[in-house]
Tab-separated table of C-alpha atoms in Angstrom:
chain	number	residue	atom	x	y	z
W	17	MET	CA	104.706	-18.647	-37.361
W	18	ASP	CA	106.926	-21.242	-39.085
W	19	ALA	CA	109.849	-20.341	-36.829
W	20	GLN	CA	107.653	-20.486	-33.798
W	21	SER	CA	106.201	-23.839	-34.764
W	22	SER	CA	109.642	-25.202	-35.606
W	23	GLY	CA	110.956	-24.021	-32.256
W	24	THR	CA	108.024	-25.663	-30.574
W	25	LEU	CA	108.484	-28.931	-32.446
W	26	GLN	CA	112.201	-29.057	-31.794
W	27	SER	CA	111.762	-28.389	-28.076
W	28	PRO	CA	111.509	-31.385	-25.784
W	29	SER	CA	108.498	-32.266	-23.692
W	30	THR	CA	107.362	-29.886	-20.999
W	31	PHE	CA	108.557	-32.382	-18.416
W	32	SER	CA	112.002	-31.553	-17.074
W	33	GLY	CA	115.088	-33.696	-17.272
W	34	SER	CA	115.021	-33.921	-13.511
W	35	SER	CA	111.544	-35.443	-13.826
W	36	LYS	CA	112.979	-38.256	-15.901
W	37	THR	CA	115.767	-38.748	-13.434
W	38	GLY	CA	113.372	-38.630	-10.471
W	39	SER	CA	110.878	-40.963	-12.140
W	40	SER	CA	113.586	-43.431	-13.180
W	41	ARG	CA	114.977	-43.312	-9.655
W	42	SER	CA	111.548	-43.980	-8.189
W	43	GLY	CA	110.995	-46.759	-10.728
W	44	VAL	CA	114.298	-48.398	-9.834
W	45	SER	CA	113.636	-48.124	-6.122
W	46	SER	CA	110.085	-49.483	-6.467
W	47	ALA	CA	110.748	-52.223	-9.036
W	48	GLY	CA	114.191	-53.299	-7.805
W	49	ASP	CA	116.194	-55.316	-10.348
W	50	GLN	CA	113.106	-56.320	-12.376
W	51	ASP	CA	113.157	-55.759	-16.122
W	52	PHE	CA	109.671	-54.756	-17.250
W	53	THR	CA	110.551	-55.294	-20.943
W	54	LYS	CA	110.852	-59.061	-20.508
W	55	ASP	CA	107.985	-61.500	-20.270
W	56	ASN	CA	106.912	-62.714	-16.844
W	57	ALA	CA	109.085	-60.043	-15.207
W	58	ALA	CA	106.157	-58.566	-13.322
W	59	SER	CA	102.403	-58.867	-13.205
W	60	PRO	CA	100.264	-56.477	-15.294
W	61	ILE	CA	99.145	-54.758	-12.087
W	62	ASP	CA	102.787	-54.128	-11.022
W	63	LEU	CA	103.623	-52.857	-14.493
W	64	GLU	CA	100.596	-50.544	-14.491
W	65	CYS	CA	101.509	-49.262	-11.003
W	66	HIS	CA	105.060	-48.582	-12.209
W	67	ILE	CA	103.798	-46.692	-15.264
W	68	GLN	CA	101.320	-44.652	-13.214
W	69	ALA	CA	103.978	-43.828	-10.609
W	70	GLU	CA	106.354	-42.679	-13.331
W	71	ARG	CA	103.581	-40.591	-14.929
W	72	ILE	CA	102.696	-38.931	-11.614
W	73	THR	CA	106.367	-38.207	-10.918
W	74	LYS	CA	106.767	-36.593	-14.350
W	75	ILE	CA	103.703	-34.430	-13.786
W	76	LEU	CA	105.001	-33.283	-10.386
W	77	ASP	CA	108.467	-32.567	-11.795
W	78	GLY	CA	106.879	-30.528	-14.586
W	79	ALA	CA	104.867	-28.515	-12.080
W	80	VAL	CA	107.984	-27.919	-9.939
W	81	TYR	CA	110.003	-26.689	-12.916
W	82	LYS	CA	107.222	-24.386	-14.119
W	83	THR	CA	106.997	-22.924	-10.615
W	84	LYS	CA	110.752	-22.343	-10.604
W	85	LEU	CA	110.509	-20.716	-14.031
W	86	ALA	CA	107.711	-18.419	-12.820
W	87	LEU	CA	109.791	-17.391	-9.780
W	88	CYS	CA	112.846	-16.659	-11.962
W	89	LEU	CA	110.833	-14.769	-14.601
W	90	PRO	CA	111.570	-11.251	-13.151
W	91	ASN	CA	115.318	-12.038	-13.210
W	92	LEU	CA	115.285	-13.744	-16.606
W	93	VAL	CA	113.657	-10.830	-18.400
W	94	GLN	CA	116.629	-8.683	-17.331
W	95	GLU	CA	119.110	-11.127	-18.905
W	96	TYR	CA	118.556	-9.997	-22.510
W	97	ARG	CA	121.858	-11.341	-23.788
W	98	THR	CA	121.331	-14.729	-22.221
W	99	LEU	CA	117.831	-15.015	-23.675
W	100	SER	CA	118.894	-13.827	-27.124
W	101	SER	CA	121.696	-16.423	-27.186
W	102	ILE	CA	119.278	-19.264	-26.375
W	103	LEU	CA	115.924	-18.303	-27.872
W	104	SER	CA	115.156	-18.004	-31.562
W	105	SER	CA	114.686	-14.603	-33.188
W	106	GLN	CA	110.929	-15.076	-33.625
W	107	HIS	CA	110.527	-15.982	-29.957
W	108	MET	CA	112.683	-13.038	-28.898
W	109	GLU	CA	110.435	-10.705	-30.900
W	110	ASP	CA	107.415	-12.231	-29.168
W	111	LEU	CA	109.054	-11.753	-25.788
W	112	VAL	CA	109.926	-8.112	-26.494
W	113	PHE	CA	106.352	-7.444	-27.613
W	114	ILE	CA	105.014	-9.050	-24.442
W	115	PHE	CA	107.442	-7.038	-22.295
W	116	GLU	CA	106.241	-3.820	-23.930
W	117	GLN	CA	102.632	-4.779	-23.319
W	118	TYR	CA	103.325	-5.562	-19.683
W	119	ASP	CA	105.429	-2.453	-18.986
W	120	ASN	CA	103.299	0.080	-20.880
W	121	PRO	CA	99.544	-0.048	-20.207
W	122	LEU	CA	98.835	2.033	-23.304
W	123	PHE	CA	99.747	-0.993	-25.456
W	124	SER	CA	97.708	-3.390	-23.283
W	125	SER	CA	94.666	-5.172	-24.643
W	126	SER	CA	92.833	-3.911	-21.564
W	127	LEU	CA	92.219	-0.689	-23.535
W	128	LEU	CA	89.208	-2.474	-24.942
W	129	ASN	CA	87.706	-2.288	-21.463
W	130	MET	CA	86.146	1.160	-21.041
W	131	ALA	CA	86.435	1.009	-17.245
W	132	ALA	CA	90.166	0.230	-17.530
W	133	MET	CA	90.532	3.074	-20.083
W	134	GLU	CA	88.936	5.537	-17.688
W	135	ASP	CA	91.262	4.386	-14.882
W	136	ILE	CA	94.312	4.855	-17.116
W	137	GLN	CA	93.186	8.310	-18.205
W	138	SER	CA	92.671	9.282	-14.567
W	139	GLY	CA	96.245	8.211	-13.772
W	140	ASP	CA	95.543	4.802	-12.201
W	141	ILE	CA	98.111	2.392	-13.669
W	142	SER	CA	97.862	-0.240	-10.945
W	143	LEU	CA	98.496	-3.950	-11.446
W	144	LYS	CA	94.909	-4.687	-12.468
W	145	ASN	CA	95.484	-2.677	-15.707
W	146	ARG	CA	98.873	-4.281	-16.363
W	147	LEU	CA	97.825	-7.960	-16.417
W	148	ASN	CA	98.200	-9.533	-19.834
W	149	PRO	CA	97.190	-13.012	-21.029
W	150	GLU	CA	100.285	-13.045	-23.213
W	151	LEU	CA	102.290	-13.907	-20.072
W	152	GLY	CA	101.028	-17.469	-20.454
W	153	HIS	CA	102.479	-17.562	-23.950
W	154	LEU	CA	105.740	-16.198	-22.518
W	155	MET	CA	105.857	-19.053	-20.009
W	156	TYR	CA	105.205	-21.556	-22.786
W	157	ILE	CA	108.042	-20.162	-24.931
W	158	MET	CA	110.597	-20.174	-22.094
W	159	ASN	CA	109.532	-23.632	-20.941
W	160	SER	CA	110.150	-25.048	-24.422
W	161	TYR	CA	113.916	-24.350	-24.215
W	162	PRO	CA	115.853	-26.923	-22.096
W	163	ALA	CA	118.953	-24.702	-22.218
W	164	LEU	CA	117.316	-22.356	-19.728
W	165	ARG	CA	117.007	-25.120	-17.144
W	166	PRO	CA	120.559	-24.792	-15.638
W	167	ILE	CA	120.133	-21.012	-15.367
W	168	VAL	CA	116.774	-21.401	-13.650
W	169	GLU	CA	118.150	-24.029	-11.251
W	170	GLU	CA	121.096	-21.766	-10.387
W	171	MET	CA	118.785	-18.805	-9.678
W	172	ILE	CA	116.511	-20.932	-7.511
W	173	GLN	CA	119.516	-22.261	-5.586
W	174	GLU	CA	120.689	-18.707	-4.897
W	175	MET	CA	117.173	-17.768	-3.727
W	176	LYS	CA	117.120	-20.741	-1.353
W	177	ILE	CA	120.539	-19.861	0.051
W	178	GLU	CA	119.514	-16.242	0.656
W	179	TYR	CA	116.227	-17.417	2.139
W	180	ALA	CA	118.040	-19.806	4.514
W	181	GLU	CA	120.657	-17.246	5.626
W	182	PHE	CA	118.062	-14.987	7.278
W	183	GLY	CA	116.857	-17.810	9.545
W	184	GLU	CA	113.953	-16.966	11.809
W	185	THR	CA	114.211	-13.224	11.043
W	186	ARG	CA	113.407	-13.709	7.333
W	187	GLN	CA	110.180	-12.475	5.870
W	188	GLN	CA	107.743	-14.931	4.340
W	189	VAL	CA	108.163	-15.233	0.545
W	190	SER	CA	104.961	-16.781	-0.741
W	191	GLY	CA	106.403	-17.952	-4.070
W	192	LEU	CA	109.472	-19.627	-2.561
W	193	ASP	CA	107.415	-21.107	0.261
W	194	TYR	CA	105.052	-22.561	-2.338
W	195	LEU	CA	108.018	-24.035	-4.257
W	196	LEU	CA	109.499	-25.611	-1.117
W	197	THR	CA	106.103	-27.031	-0.189
W	198	LEU	CA	105.613	-28.419	-3.705
W	199	GLU	CA	109.069	-30.074	-3.666
W	200	HIS	CA	108.333	-31.555	-0.261
W	201	PHE	CA	104.988	-32.818	-1.575
W	202	ARG	CA	106.778	-34.476	-4.516
W	203	GLU	CA	109.214	-36.245	-2.159
W	204	LEU	CA	106.296	-37.464	-0.036
W	205	MET	CA	104.448	-38.725	-3.131
W	206	VAL	CA	107.523	-40.608	-4.385
W	207	ARG	CA	108.104	-42.083	-0.930
W	208	GLN	CA	104.441	-43.104	-0.677
W	209	MET	CA	104.479	-44.726	-4.122
W	210	GLU	CA	107.638	-46.662	-3.181
W	211	THR	CA	106.013	-47.951	-0.001
W	212	THR	CA	104.346	-51.351	-0.354
W	213	ALA	CA	101.128	-52.478	1.311
W	214	ALA	CA	103.070	-54.946	3.472
W	215	GLU	CA	105.309	-52.148	4.776
W	216	GLU	CA	102.281	-50.007	5.610
W	217	LEU	CA	100.638	-52.943	7.390
W	218	ALA	CA	103.837	-53.641	9.347
W	219	ALA	CA	104.034	-49.973	10.319
W	220	LYS	CA	100.443	-50.072	11.574
W	221	PHE	CA	101.170	-53.206	13.624
W	222	ASN	CA	104.281	-51.604	15.126
W	223	THR	CA	102.293	-48.489	16.006
W	224	ARG	CA	99.638	-50.552	17.745
W	225	LYS	CA	102.311	-52.464	19.681
W	226	LEU	CA	103.922	-49.206	20.769
W	227	GLU	CA	100.553	-47.832	21.892
W	228	ALA	CA	99.815	-50.985	23.899
W	229	SER	CA	103.284	-50.893	25.508
W	230	ASN	CA	102.848	-47.196	26.313
W	231	ASP	CA	99.474	-47.855	27.972
W	232	ASN	CA	100.945	-50.671	30.082
W	233	LEU	CA	103.854	-48.521	31.233
W	234	LEU	CA	101.547	-45.643	32.113
W	235	ALA	CA	99.312	-47.994	34.102
W	236	LYS	CA	102.328	-49.342	36.036
W	237	ILE	CA	103.593	-45.832	36.752
W	238	LYS	CA	100.165	-44.829	38.016
W	239	GLU	CA	99.957	-47.951	40.205
W	240	TYR	CA	103.411	-47.424	41.754
W	241	THR	CA	102.664	-43.731	42.305
W	242	GLU	CA	99.476	-44.576	44.201
W	243	THR	CA	101.333	-47.213	46.251
W	244	LEU	CA	104.062	-44.737	47.180
W	245	LYS	CA	101.447	-42.146	48.095
W	246	ASP	CA	99.607	-44.625	50.360
W	247	GLU	CA	102.838	-45.622	52.082
W	248	ASN	CA	103.745	-41.971	52.683
W	249	GLU	CA	100.324	-41.319	54.184
W	250	ARG	CA	100.600	-44.353	56.475
W	251	PHE	CA	104.112	-43.317	57.507
W	252	GLU	CA	102.949	-39.790	58.328
W	253	GLU	CA	100.019	-41.123	60.376
W	254	THR	CA	102.365	-43.455	62.272
W	255	MET	CA	104.772	-40.610	63.017
W	256	LYS	CA	101.888	-38.435	64.252
W	257	MET	CA	100.706	-41.187	66.617
W	258	LYS	CA	104.212	-41.733	67.947
W	259	SER	CA	104.779	-38.013	68.455
W	260	ALA	CA	101.468	-37.752	70.323
W	261	MET	CA	102.422	-40.702	72.526
W	262	ILE	CA	105.849	-39.204	73.301
W	263	ALA	CA	104.266	-35.838	74.187
W	264	LYS	CA	101.765	-37.592	76.432
W	265	LEU	CA	104.480	-39.508	78.273
W	266	GLU	CA	106.568	-36.372	78.719
W	267	LYS	CA	103.539	-34.545	80.075
W	268	GLU	CA	102.810	-37.368	82.521
W	269	LEU	CA	106.441	-37.407	83.639
W	270	ALA	CA	106.392	-33.639	84.219
W	271	MET	CA	103.186	-33.943	86.206
W	272	LEU	CA	104.643	-36.726	88.326
W	273	ASN	CA	107.751	-34.655	89.045
W	274	GLN	CA	105.622	-31.646	89.892
W	275	GLU	CA	103.373	-33.659	92.210
W	276	ALA	CA	106.380	-35.195	93.915
W	277	ASP	CA	107.960	-31.781	94.515
W	278	VAL	CA	104.703	-30.346	95.877
W	279	LYS	CA	104.174	-33.268	98.215
W	280	LEU	CA	107.772	-33.155	99.363
W	281	LYS	CA	107.639	-29.438	100.169
W	282	LYS	CA	104.311	-29.821	101.926
W	283	LYS	CA	105.511	-32.655	104.046
W	284	ILE	CA	108.714	-30.787	104.916
W	285	LEU	CA	106.679	-27.811	106.106
W	286	ASP	CA	104.288	-30.052	108.046
W	287	SER	CA	107.003	-32.263	109.491
W	288	ASP	CA	108.322	-29.918	112.174
W	289	ARG	CA	106.926	-32.077	114.933
W	290	GLN	CA	107.515	-35.423	113.245
W	291	MET	CA	110.800	-34.647	111.495
W	292	VAL	CA	112.474	-37.946	112.199
W	293	LEU	CA	109.543	-40.110	111.122
W	294	SER	CA	108.679	-37.825	108.281
W	295	THR	CA	112.309	-37.721	107.104
W	296	ARG	CA	112.445	-41.504	106.915
W	297	ALA	CA	109.091	-41.572	105.155
W	298	HIS	CA	110.219	-38.889	102.719
W	299	ILE	CA	113.442	-40.739	101.986
W	300	VAL	CA	111.552	-43.916	101.224
W	301	LYS	CA	109.059	-42.031	99.132
W	302	ASN	CA	111.835	-40.211	97.291
W	303	GLU	CA	113.611	-43.467	96.503
W	304	MET	CA	110.395	-44.944	95.185
W	305	LEU	CA	109.826	-41.935	92.963
W	306	LYS	CA	113.385	-42.107	91.655
W	307	GLU	CA	112.946	-45.766	90.801
W	308	GLU	CA	109.739	-44.944	88.985
W	309	GLU	CA	111.508	-42.121	87.200
W	310	MET	CA	114.357	-44.397	86.111
W	311	GLU	CA	111.902	-46.989	84.942
W	312	SER	CA	109.914	-44.397	82.998
W	313	LYS	CA	113.116	-43.077	81.401
W	314	GLU	CA	114.178	-46.586	80.419
W	315	ASN	CA	110.759	-47.238	78.922
W	316	TYR	CA	110.900	-43.931	77.106
W	317	GLU	CA	114.390	-44.639	75.711
W	318	ASN	CA	113.399	-48.124	74.618
W	319	LEU	CA	110.263	-46.824	72.921
W	320	LEU	CA	112.212	-44.010	71.275
W	321	ARG	CA	114.855	-46.463	70.056
W	322	THR	CA	112.167	-48.704	68.581
W	323	HIS	CA	110.533	-45.758	66.837
W	324	LEU	CA	113.861	-44.603	65.386
W	325	ILE	CA	114.536	-48.087	63.993
W	326	ASP	CA	111.082	-48.174	62.411
W	327	GLU	CA	111.617	-44.732	60.949
W	328	LYS	CA	114.984	-45.789	59.494
W	329	ASN	CA	113.419	-48.855	57.888
W	330	GLN	CA	110.587	-46.800	56.456
W	331	ARG	CA	113.040	-44.258	55.022
W	332	ALA	CA	115.150	-47.037	53.465
W	333	ARG	CA	112.057	-48.591	51.918
W	334	ARG	CA	110.944	-45.229	50.595
W	335	PHE	CA	114.388	-44.558	49.089
W	336	LYS	CA	114.332	-47.973	47.407
W	337	VAL	CA	110.910	-47.358	45.872
W	338	GLU	CA	111.914	-43.869	44.666
W	339	THR	CA	115.137	-45.216	43.136
W	340	GLN	CA	113.231	-47.950	41.300
W	341	LEU	CA	110.653	-45.443	40.072
W	342	LEU	CA	113.381	-43.092	38.782
W	343	SER	CA	115.054	-45.962	36.902
W	344	TRP	CA	111.756	-46.865	35.258
W	345	LEU	CA	111.114	-43.239	34.338
W	346	GLN	CA	114.576	-42.936	32.752
W	347	LYS	CA	114.029	-46.155	30.814
W	348	TYR	CA	110.621	-44.908	29.679
W	349	ASP	CA	112.084	-41.552	28.539
W	350	LEU	CA	114.834	-43.294	26.545
W	351	GLU	CA	112.433	-45.671	24.802
W	352	MET	CA	109.766	-43.062	24.067
W	353	GLY	CA	112.349	-40.541	22.829
W	354	ASP	CA	113.419	-43.014	20.092
W	355	LYS	CA	109.868	-43.977	19.254
W	356	GLN	CA	108.519	-40.424	19.105
W	357	VAL	CA	110.376	-39.900	15.810
W	358	ASP	CA	108.629	-42.929	14.293
W	359	LEU	CA	105.316	-41.673	15.639
W	360	ASP	CA	105.847	-38.293	13.947
W	361	ASP	CA	106.587	-40.018	10.615
W	362	TYR	CA	103.470	-42.123	10.912
W	363	THR	CA	101.457	-38.990	11.755
W	364	GLU	CA	102.676	-37.259	8.589
W	365	LYS	CA	101.811	-40.310	6.491
W	366	TYR	CA	98.394	-40.440	8.089
W	367	GLU	CA	97.765	-36.767	7.289
W	368	ASP	CA	98.771	-37.377	3.640
W	369	GLU	CA	96.416	-40.343	3.378
W	370	LEU	CA	93.667	-38.300	5.030
W	371	HIS	CA	94.202	-35.527	2.471
W	372	LYS	CA	93.888	-38.067	-0.352
W	373	CYS	CA	90.681	-39.437	1.161
W	374	GLU	CA	89.257	-35.925	1.316
W	375	GLU	CA	90.090	-35.379	-2.361
W	376	LEU	CA	88.412	-38.683	-3.260
W	377	GLU	CA	85.341	-37.689	-1.246
W	378	GLU	CA	85.181	-34.399	-3.157
W	379	LYS	CA	85.343	-36.302	-6.461
W	380	LEU	CA	82.588	-38.656	-5.281
W	381	ALA	CA	80.485	-35.642	-4.284
W	382	GLU	CA	80.899	-34.210	-7.792
W	383	GLN	CA	79.850	-37.540	-9.304
W	384	ASP	CA	76.825	-37.683	-6.990
W	385	LYS	CA	75.616	-34.391	-8.484
W	386	GLU	CA	75.065	-36.251	-11.766
W	387	TYR	CA	74.252	-39.672	-10.320
W	388	ILE	CA	71.456	-38.600	-7.913
W	389	PRO	CA	69.291	-36.831	-10.584
W	390	LEU	CA	69.667	-39.855	-12.887
W	391	MET	CA	68.618	-42.220	-10.131
W	392	ALA	CA	65.669	-39.954	-9.273
W	393	GLU	CA	64.547	-39.995	-12.908
W	394	ARG	CA	64.929	-43.767	-13.051
W	395	GLU	CA	62.966	-44.106	-9.801
W	396	ALA	CA	60.163	-41.955	-11.221
W	397	GLU	CA	59.994	-44.084	-14.385
W	398	TYR	CA	59.986	-47.257	-12.326
W	399	HIS	CA	57.232	-45.859	-10.073
W	400	GLN	CA	55.110	-44.908	-13.129
W	401	GLU	CA	55.589	-48.365	-14.656
W	402	MET	CA	54.627	-50.109	-11.422
W	403	THR	CA	51.581	-47.798	-11.051
W	404	GLU	CA	50.388	-48.736	-14.542
W	405	LYS	CA	50.874	-52.434	-13.804
W	406	MET	CA	48.991	-52.074	-10.519
W	407	ASN	CA	46.074	-50.279	-12.215
W	408	LYS	CA	45.923	-52.974	-14.895
W	409	PHE	CA	45.952	-55.681	-12.242
W	410	LEU	CA	43.148	-53.928	-10.307
W	411	LEU	CA	41.010	-53.691	-13.480
W	412	GLU	CA	41.506	-57.372	-14.303
W	413	HIS	CA	40.827	-58.348	-10.704
W	414	ALA	CA	37.619	-56.243	-10.640
W	415	ALA	CA	36.492	-57.837	-13.895
W	416	ARG	CA	37.088	-61.341	-12.496
W	417	VAL	CA	35.191	-60.431	-9.313
W	418	ILE	CA	32.234	-59.104	-11.326
W	419	GLN	CA	32.207	-62.181	-13.553
W	420	ASN	CA	32.266	-64.529	-10.554
W	421	ALA	CA	29.459	-62.571	-8.900
W	422	TRP	CA	27.378	-62.735	-12.090
W	423	ARG	CA	27.933	-66.492	-12.356
W	424	GLU	CA	26.766	-66.884	-8.768
W	425	VAL	CA	23.642	-64.795	-9.519
W	426	LEU	CA	22.824	-67.001	-12.538
W	427	ALA	CA	23.403	-70.143	-10.487
W	428	ASN	CA	21.123	-68.845	-7.727
W	429	ARG	CA	18.384	-68.088	-10.268
W	430	ALA	CA	18.624	-71.564	-11.778
W	431	GLU	CA	18.525	-73.124	-8.325
W	432	LYS	CA	15.420	-71.121	-7.415
W	433	LYS	CA	13.661	-72.246	-10.624
W	434	ARG	CA	14.537	-75.880	-9.934
W	435	LEU	CA	13.205	-75.578	-6.351
W	436	LYS	CA	9.959	-74.031	-7.599
W	437	LYS	CA	9.430	-76.899	-10.074
W	438	LEU	CA	10.159	-79.444	-7.357
W	439	GLN	CA	7.761	-77.683	-4.961
W	440	LYS	CA	5.008	-77.742	-7.616
W	441	LYS	CA	5.572	-81.477	-8.176
W	442	MET	CA	5.367	-82.151	-4.451
W	443	GLN	CA	2.165	-80.094	-4.143
W	444	ALA	CA	0.627	-81.965	-7.094
W	445	ALA	CA	1.590	-85.311	-5.538
W	446	ALA	CA	0.093	-84.232	-2.190
W	447	ALA	CA	-3.153	-83.137	-3.878
W	448	ALA	CA	-3.422	-86.432	-5.704
W	449	ALA	CA	-2.859	-88.343	-2.475
W	450	GLU	CA	-5.607	-86.364	-0.737
W	451	LYS	CA	-8.073	-87.100	-3.567
W	452	LYS	CA	-7.447	-90.869	-3.308
W	453	GLY	CA	-7.967	-90.782	0.429
W	454	GLY	CA	-11.288	-88.925	0.034
W	455	LYS	CA	-12.608	-91.538	-2.367
W	456	LYS	CA	-11.863	-94.358	0.057
């Protein structure tokens, strides 16, 4: 026991050397060039924040190292020479005893459990009968020796390299995944503690500006898209009208040619007797039809030329609008590609803050379990006190009402007596007056 206690006293704190380095690094980055040992170097709040940040960093570093030590435990127990060269003899004896307990269930303290004994006798030596609380003592012993730290770090580095070499085809290792997550959580905590309130406020303002700019650009893109769609619809309607007009004119021209041919043939057949007159008439008529045909062709060519010019202008305008829209889309993609990274960082920070808020809400809920019954008891006492005061007030008020009513009764009685005396005096005076009148 003396050797064990001496080994424990001589060992450094459970916090790792990397925790000191990480905490000092975070302290330097958060405090800058300030010297907290001098007066007026920083406010008490800043000094307290620095101390708390360093304490949290040390706790996280300690947890990370203990996790690494737990992951390397299966490999360390095989390095007997390495352990015997670092650990004391008393601790080595403790470790050997713990190894024997863990490897051989017959030496396990679980023999005290009759159910476990029956399982062992029946041949069941599963993990549930091999668990031993002495493993916690083993972790404590190995954590108290700083000389094991480089070996543990080297083993963890080899595990990470092997884990990274498999890439996407690797199988999930829960322990190593937990370690990587815990290290990432420590980096996020250090980064969050180094971030000032002004930086967080500036980040929020920048996010809001980016959101407003994004909304404006989306609104413009939507507006230009609708404009382009309307112009395309109008252009298609115009082309349909022009095509219908061209088909109509061609149909009319074909009908005119057909009618002219029919009339010409009919008149030729009917002009046997009047060939000379009919020939002249047909020549004149034919010339007139040719002139009309030439005029119709000229009108058709002019109208077609005008329509082609309009179509060319519409196509040029459409190409210009599409080119401008593509340039805006490229500009939008470039800007949003750079800002998406910032948005992802802000999202991660928001999720961390949300996780902290949820933890605080859980703590408040635990406090409410004690606070609500106390407040209910206080409310009941207050209600009882107020009820007693109200009853006392009602009694005093009833007494005052009864006393006032009794005083009024006494006053009414006295008034009635006085009226009776006065009535008797008036009757006596009236009787005396009647007697004097009778004598006269």
